[in-house]
Coordinates of C-alpha atoms and ligand atoms in Angstrom, one line a residue:
M1 CA 195.4 -13.2 -12.3
T2 CA 198.8 -12.4 -13.5
D3 CA 200.8 -9.4 -12.4
A4 CA 204.5 -7.1 -13.4
S5 CA 206.5 -9.9 -13.4
Q6 CA 208.7 -7.1 -13.6
S7 CA 210.8 -5.0 -11.1
L8 CA 212.3 -1.8 -13.0
D9 CA 215.6 -3.4 -13.2
S10 CA 214.5 -5.9 -15.0
I11 CA 213.6 -3.3 -17.2
K12 CA 216.2 -3.0 -20.6
T13 CA 214.0 -2.4 -23.5
I14 CA 211.2 -0.3 -24.0
G15 CA 209.0 -0.4 -26.6
V16 CA 207.7 2.8 -28.4
L17 CA 204.2 2.5 -30.2
G18 CA 204.1 5.7 -32.0
A19 CA 206.9 8.0 -34.1
G20 CA 205.3 11.2 -34.1
Q21 CA 206.2 14.3 -31.3
M22 CA 205.5 12.3 -28.1
G23 CA 206.6 8.6 -29.4
G24 CA 209.2 10.6 -30.2
G25 CA 210.4 12.5 -27.4
I26 CA 209.4 9.3 -24.8
A27 CA 211.7 7.3 -26.8
W28 CA 214.7 10.1 -26.7
V29 CA 214.2 10.5 -22.9
A30 CA 214.4 6.8 -22.8
A31 CA 217.5 6.3 -25.0
A32 CA 219.3 9.2 -23.3
T33 CA 218.5 7.3 -19.5
G34 CA 220.3 4.4 -20.8
Y35 CA 217.3 2.0 -22.0
Q36 CA 217.3 0.1 -25.6
V37 CA 214.5 1.2 -27.4
L38 CA 212.2 -0.3 -29.9
L39 CA 209.9 2.6 -32.3
A40 CA 207.3 1.2 -34.2
D41 CA 204.4 3.6 -36.1
L42 CA 202.5 2.7 -39.0
D43 CA 205.0 0.8 -41.0
L44 CA 209.6 0.9 -41.1
A45 CA 209.0 4.4 -43.1
H46 CA 206.7 6.3 -40.2
A47 CA 208.9 4.7 -37.5
E48 CA 212.0 6.1 -39.1
K49 CA 210.8 9.3 -39.9
G50 CA 210.1 9.2 -36.0
K51 CA 214.0 8.5 -35.4
A52 CA 215.1 10.5 -38.2
K53 CA 213.0 13.9 -36.2
I54 CA 214.8 12.7 -32.7
A55 CA 218.3 13.1 -34.5
K56 CA 217.4 16.4 -35.3
G57 CA 216.1 17.3 -32.3
L58 CA 219.5 16.3 -30.8
Q59 CA 221.7 17.9 -33.1
R60 CA 219.8 20.8 -32.4
R61 CA 220.5 20.4 -29.4
V62 CA 224.5 19.4 -30.2
D63 CA 224.6 23.2 -32.2
K64 CA 223.7 24.5 -28.6
G65 CA 226.3 23.4 -27.3
K66 CA 223.4 21.5 -24.3
L67 CA 224.8 18.0 -25.4
D68 CA 227.9 16.2 -27.2
A69 CA 227.9 14.9 -30.6
A70 CA 229.5 11.5 -29.1
A71 CA 226.1 11.6 -27.1
R72 CA 224.2 12.3 -29.7
E73 CA 225.5 9.3 -31.2
E74 CA 225.0 7.0 -28.3
I75 CA 221.5 7.9 -28.0
L76 CA 220.2 7.5 -31.3
A77 CA 222.5 3.7 -31.5
R78 CA 220.0 2.9 -28.5
I79 CA 216.8 3.9 -30.6
T80 CA 215.5 0.7 -33.3
P81 CA 213.1 1.9 -36.0
V82 CA 210.8 -1.9 -36.2
E83 CA 208.7 -2.6 -39.0
S84 CA 205.4 -3.4 -37.0
I85 CA 203.6 -4.1 -33.5
A86 CA 205.1 -7.5 -33.5
G87 CA 208.6 -6.2 -33.8
L88 CA 207.8 -4.7 -30.1
A89 CA 207.9 -8.2 -28.4
P90 CA 211.2 -8.1 -26.7
A91 CA 210.0 -5.1 -25.4
D92 CA 210.1 -5.4 -21.0
F93 CA 207.6 -2.4 -21.1
A94 CA 205.5 -0.7 -23.7
V95 CA 204.1 2.7 -24.3
E96 CA 201.5 3.3 -26.8
A97 CA 201.5 7.3 -28.3
A98 CA 199.7 6.9 -30.9
T99 CA 197.1 9.6 -32.7
E100 CA 194.0 9.6 -30.0
N101 CA 191.1 7.8 -31.0
I102 CA 189.1 5.7 -28.9
E103 CA 188.6 3.2 -31.9
L104 CA 192.0 3.1 -32.8
K105 CA 193.5 3.0 -29.2
K106 CA 191.7 -0.1 -28.5
K107 CA 193.0 -1.6 -31.9
L108 CA 196.6 -1.6 -31.1
F109 CA 196.0 -2.4 -27.7
K110 CA 194.4 -5.8 -28.6
A111 CA 197.6 -5.8 -31.2
L112 CA 199.9 -4.9 -28.2
D113 CA 198.1 -7.3 -25.8
E114 CA 198.9 -10.2 -28.8
A115 CA 202.4 -9.1 -29.3
M116 CA 203.5 -8.5 -26.3
P117 CA 204.8 -11.9 -23.7
A118 CA 202.9 -12.0 -20.5
G119 CA 203.7 -9.9 -17.7
K120 CA 204.8 -7.6 -19.0
I121 CA 203.1 -3.7 -18.5
I122 CA 201.5 -1.7 -21.7
A123 CA 201.1 2.1 -20.6
S124 CA 198.7 4.4 -22.7
N125 CA 200.8 8.2 -23.4
T126 CA 196.9 9.2 -24.0
S127 CA 195.6 12.8 -23.5
S128 CA 191.7 11.7 -22.2
I129 CA 190.7 8.3 -23.2
S130 CA 189.6 5.8 -20.4
I131 CA 192.5 3.6 -19.0
T132 CA 190.2 0.8 -18.0
L133 CA 188.4 1.3 -21.5
L134 CA 191.6 0.1 -23.0
A135 CA 192.4 -2.2 -20.3
A136 CA 189.0 -4.7 -20.8
V137 CA 190.3 -4.8 -24.7
T138 CA 193.4 -7.2 -23.4
S139 CA 193.7 -9.9 -21.4
R140 CA 195.7 -8.2 -19.0
P141 CA 193.8 -5.3 -17.4
E142 CA 195.7 -5.5 -14.3
L143 CA 198.8 -4.4 -16.5
V144 CA 197.8 -1.4 -18.7
V145 CA 198.1 1.7 -16.8
G146 CA 198.4 5.0 -18.1
M147 CA 201.6 7.1 -18.3
H148 CA 201.5 10.5 -19.3
F149 CA 204.3 12.6 -20.5
M150 CA 204.0 16.5 -21.7
N151 CA 205.2 18.0 -25.0
P152 CA 208.0 18.2 -24.9
V153 CA 209.0 15.0 -23.6
P154 CA 212.7 16.1 -23.2
V155 CA 212.2 19.3 -21.7
M156 CA 208.4 18.7 -19.4
K157 CA 209.3 17.7 -16.2
L158 CA 205.8 16.1 -15.2
V159 CA 204.4 12.6 -15.7
E160 CA 200.9 12.0 -15.2
L161 CA 200.0 8.5 -14.1
I162 CA 196.4 7.2 -14.5
R163 CA 195.1 3.9 -13.1
G164 CA 192.2 2.1 -14.1
L165 CA 190.2 -0.2 -12.1
A166 CA 191.8 -3.3 -12.5
T167 CA 195.4 -1.5 -12.6
S168 CA 197.5 -3.6 -10.0
D169 CA 199.5 -1.4 -6.8
A170 CA 203.0 -3.3 -8.5
T171 CA 201.7 -2.2 -12.3
Y172 CA 201.2 1.3 -11.3
E173 CA 204.6 1.0 -8.9
V174 CA 206.9 -0.3 -11.7
T175 CA 205.6 2.6 -13.7
A176 CA 206.3 5.5 -10.8
A177 CA 209.7 3.8 -10.8
L178 CA 210.1 4.0 -14.5
A179 CA 208.6 7.9 -14.7
R180 CA 210.9 9.0 -12.3
K181 CA 214.3 7.0 -13.7
L182 CA 213.7 8.9 -17.0
G183 CA 213.6 12.0 -14.4
K184 CA 210.2 12.8 -14.6
T185 CA 208.2 14.3 -11.3
V186 CA 204.9 12.1 -10.8
I187 CA 201.1 12.9 -9.8
T188 CA 198.7 10.9 -10.0
S189 CA 195.0 10.9 -11.4
K190 CA 192.1 9.4 -11.0
D191 CA 190.6 7.7 -14.4
C192 CA 188.2 10.7 -15.2
P193 CA 188.4 12.2 -18.7
G194 CA 190.9 14.1 -19.6
F195 CA 192.8 13.5 -16.3
I196 CA 194.1 16.0 -14.5
V197 CA 195.8 18.5 -16.3
N198 CA 194.0 17.9 -19.2
R199 CA 190.8 18.6 -17.5
I200 CA 192.3 22.1 -16.8
L201 CA 194.5 22.9 -19.6
I202 CA 191.8 22.3 -23.0
P203 CA 188.6 24.0 -21.1
L204 CA 191.0 27.4 -21.2
I205 CA 192.5 26.2 -24.5
N206 CA 188.7 25.8 -26.1
E207 CA 188.0 29.3 -24.5
A208 CA 190.4 31.2 -25.9
C209 CA 189.3 29.7 -29.2
F210 CA 186.2 30.9 -28.9
A211 CA 186.9 34.3 -27.4
L212 CA 188.9 34.6 -31.0
Q213 CA 186.1 33.2 -32.7
E214 CA 183.6 35.4 -31.5
G215 CA 186.2 38.5 -31.7
L216 CA 187.6 39.8 -28.6
G217 CA 191.2 40.1 -29.7
S218 CA 193.3 39.0 -31.9
A219 CA 195.1 35.8 -31.5
E220 CA 197.9 37.8 -30.8
D221 CA 196.2 39.7 -28.4
I222 CA 195.1 36.7 -26.5
D223 CA 198.4 35.2 -26.0
T224 CA 200.0 38.3 -25.1
G225 CA 196.8 38.7 -22.4
A226 CA 197.4 34.9 -21.2
K227 CA 201.4 35.6 -21.0
L228 CA 201.7 39.0 -19.4
G229 CA 198.0 38.9 -17.7
L230 CA 198.3 35.2 -16.1
N231 CA 202.4 34.9 -16.1
H232 CA 201.8 31.8 -18.6
P233 CA 204.6 30.9 -20.3
M234 CA 202.9 30.8 -23.7
G235 CA 199.7 31.7 -24.7
P236 CA 196.6 29.4 -25.2
L237 CA 196.8 29.6 -28.8
Q238 CA 200.4 29.4 -29.1
L239 CA 200.5 25.9 -26.9
A240 CA 197.0 24.6 -29.1
D241 CA 199.1 25.0 -32.0
L242 CA 202.0 23.3 -30.0
I243 CA 200.3 20.4 -28.8
G244 CA 198.3 19.9 -32.1
L245 CA 195.0 21.1 -32.9
D246 CA 193.4 17.7 -34.0
T247 CA 194.9 16.3 -30.6
C248 CA 193.4 19.7 -28.9
L249 CA 189.9 19.1 -30.7
A250 CA 189.8 15.1 -29.7
I251 CA 190.5 15.4 -26.0
A252 CA 187.8 18.5 -26.0
E253 CA 185.4 15.9 -27.8
V254 CA 186.2 13.1 -25.3
L255 CA 185.1 15.4 -22.2
H256 CA 182.1 17.3 -23.7
R257 CA 181.0 13.3 -24.7
E258 CA 182.2 11.9 -21.1
L259 CA 181.1 14.2 -19.4
G260 CA 178.1 15.4 -21.0
D261 CA 178.0 19.4 -20.2
D262 CA 177.5 21.2 -23.0
K263 CA 180.8 24.1 -21.4
Y264 CA 183.0 21.1 -22.4
R265 CA 181.6 21.8 -26.9
P266 CA 184.4 21.8 -29.0
A267 CA 185.0 26.1 -30.1
N268 CA 183.5 26.1 -34.1
N269 CA 186.7 27.3 -35.1
L270 CA 188.9 24.4 -34.0
R271 CA 186.7 22.2 -35.5
M272 CA 187.2 24.2 -38.9
H273 CA 191.0 24.4 -38.1
V274 CA 190.8 20.4 -38.0
A275 CA 189.2 20.4 -41.2
A276 CA 191.0 22.5 -42.9
G277 CA 194.2 20.7 -42.0
W278 CA 195.1 23.7 -39.7
L279 CA 197.0 21.6 -37.4
G280 CA 199.3 23.5 -35.9
R281 CA 203.1 23.6 -36.3
K282 CA 203.6 20.4 -37.6
T283 CA 201.5 20.9 -40.3
G284 CA 203.3 24.6 -40.7
R285 CA 200.2 26.2 -39.8
G286 CA 197.2 26.5 -37.1
F287 CA 196.2 29.4 -35.2
Y288 CA 199.8 30.5 -36.6
D289 CA 201.7 30.3 -40.2
Y290 CA 204.7 28.4 -39.2
S291 CA 205.9 28.3 -42.8
K292 CA 208.6 31.4 -43.0
R293 CA 209.8 30.3 -39.7
Ligands
LIG1 P1 201.2 12.8 -33.8 O1 200.0 13.2 -34.9 O2 202.7 13.5 -33.8 O3 201.7 11.2 -33.7 C1 200.4 10.2 -33.6 C2 201.2 9.0 -34.6 O4 200.7 8.0 -34.1 C3 202.3 9.4 -36.0 O5 203.4 9.2 -36.4 C4 200.8 8.3 -36.5 O6 201.9 8.1 -38.3 C5 201.1 7.3 -35.6 N1 199.7 6.3 -35.6 C6 198.8 7.0 -36.1 N2 198.2 5.4 -36.5 C7 198.7 4.5 -36.2 C8 198.8 3.0 -36.3 N3 197.4 2.0 -36.8 N4 199.7 1.7 -35.5 C9 200.7 3.0 -35.4 N5 201.4 4.2 -35.6 C10 200.4 4.9 -35.9 O7 200.4 13.2 -32.2 P2 201.0 13.0 -31.0 O8 201.0 15.1 -30.5 O9 202.2 11.9 -30.8 O10 200.1 12.5 -29.9 C11 200.2 11.1 -29.6 C12 199.4 11.1 -28.4 O11 199.6 11.4 -27.0 C13 197.7 11.0 -28.4 O12 197.4 10.1 -27.0 C14 198.1 12.6 -27.7 O13 196.8 12.5 -27.3 C15 199.1 12.4 -26.8 N6 199.6 13.8 -26.1 C16 199.6 14.9 -26.8 C17 200.7 15.2 -26.3 C18 201.0 17.0 -27.3 O14 201.4 18.1 -26.8 N7 200.5 16.6 -28.7 C19 200.8 15.3 -24.8 C20 200.7 14.3 -24.4 C21 199.6 13.3 -24.9

């Protein structure tokens, strides 16, 4: 059995697959920590679009006086968009952060396993999909681990690590050390649908969707209720719009199917928003309208 041929110090380049909001955030934080980053998506244009979004986010920091312009340039210079998964081959550690879909992730893990040299760790940022299942499609299950960042990655302090059945101690230790080096606090979850954070969060969001659907109150009432009544920094419907309603639905479906309990069934209005393409902030409309903001 091969095992992590690397220590934390041997990791110089991080490969990120998926240049959406999470992949972009992971690339940003890794580059800001000093790592070289290779960023892949469907093709080079999507990867470049991901880098352009990071550039915009960094510029907002510069405008607010939180980052100097030279640091912005240095961070961006460390991020190289690549054309395909094969372009991630020089990376010492890979993190997959593509769309939350089991069949897609299985396909991507097979491709990453073929592209990455033996001995390198492949992590997934999945919110809910079994790490054991993803590891099983590779030739290196002991080197596969869940590395679940929170959104937005540059702001949120937590990384939830998930050990699959085959994940080795060395893989876990190197990944935990990397997460800490990226400035994050680590918690560890068993490989169980939704892990710790989404096992708690998604039923909350889904219940808020039911409350809206049943007319208990307006979206604003529900969110204000959670903010002022529960001391949450944002309401569950606002948070769902930030996460992406497609991602929330995909996680809810995993919880429902894998845990086999109808209490996890996704609310119809969550399904309908996704069917309409109202995916939240990323499309300009979700439970709220962001088009004029
Ligand atoms: P997103 O929709 O912003 O980005 C997904 C990216 O995956 C897109 O850029 C898309 O083009 C890319 N992609 C799709 N198919 C691909 C393929 N075949 N090859 C390469 N790239 C492909 O979604 P996101 O919010 O960044 O979520 C990504 C992952 O992170 C999901 O697994 C999600 O569950 C997880 N996650 C999301 C959040 C959140 O709050 N949104 C938080 C933690 C973890």
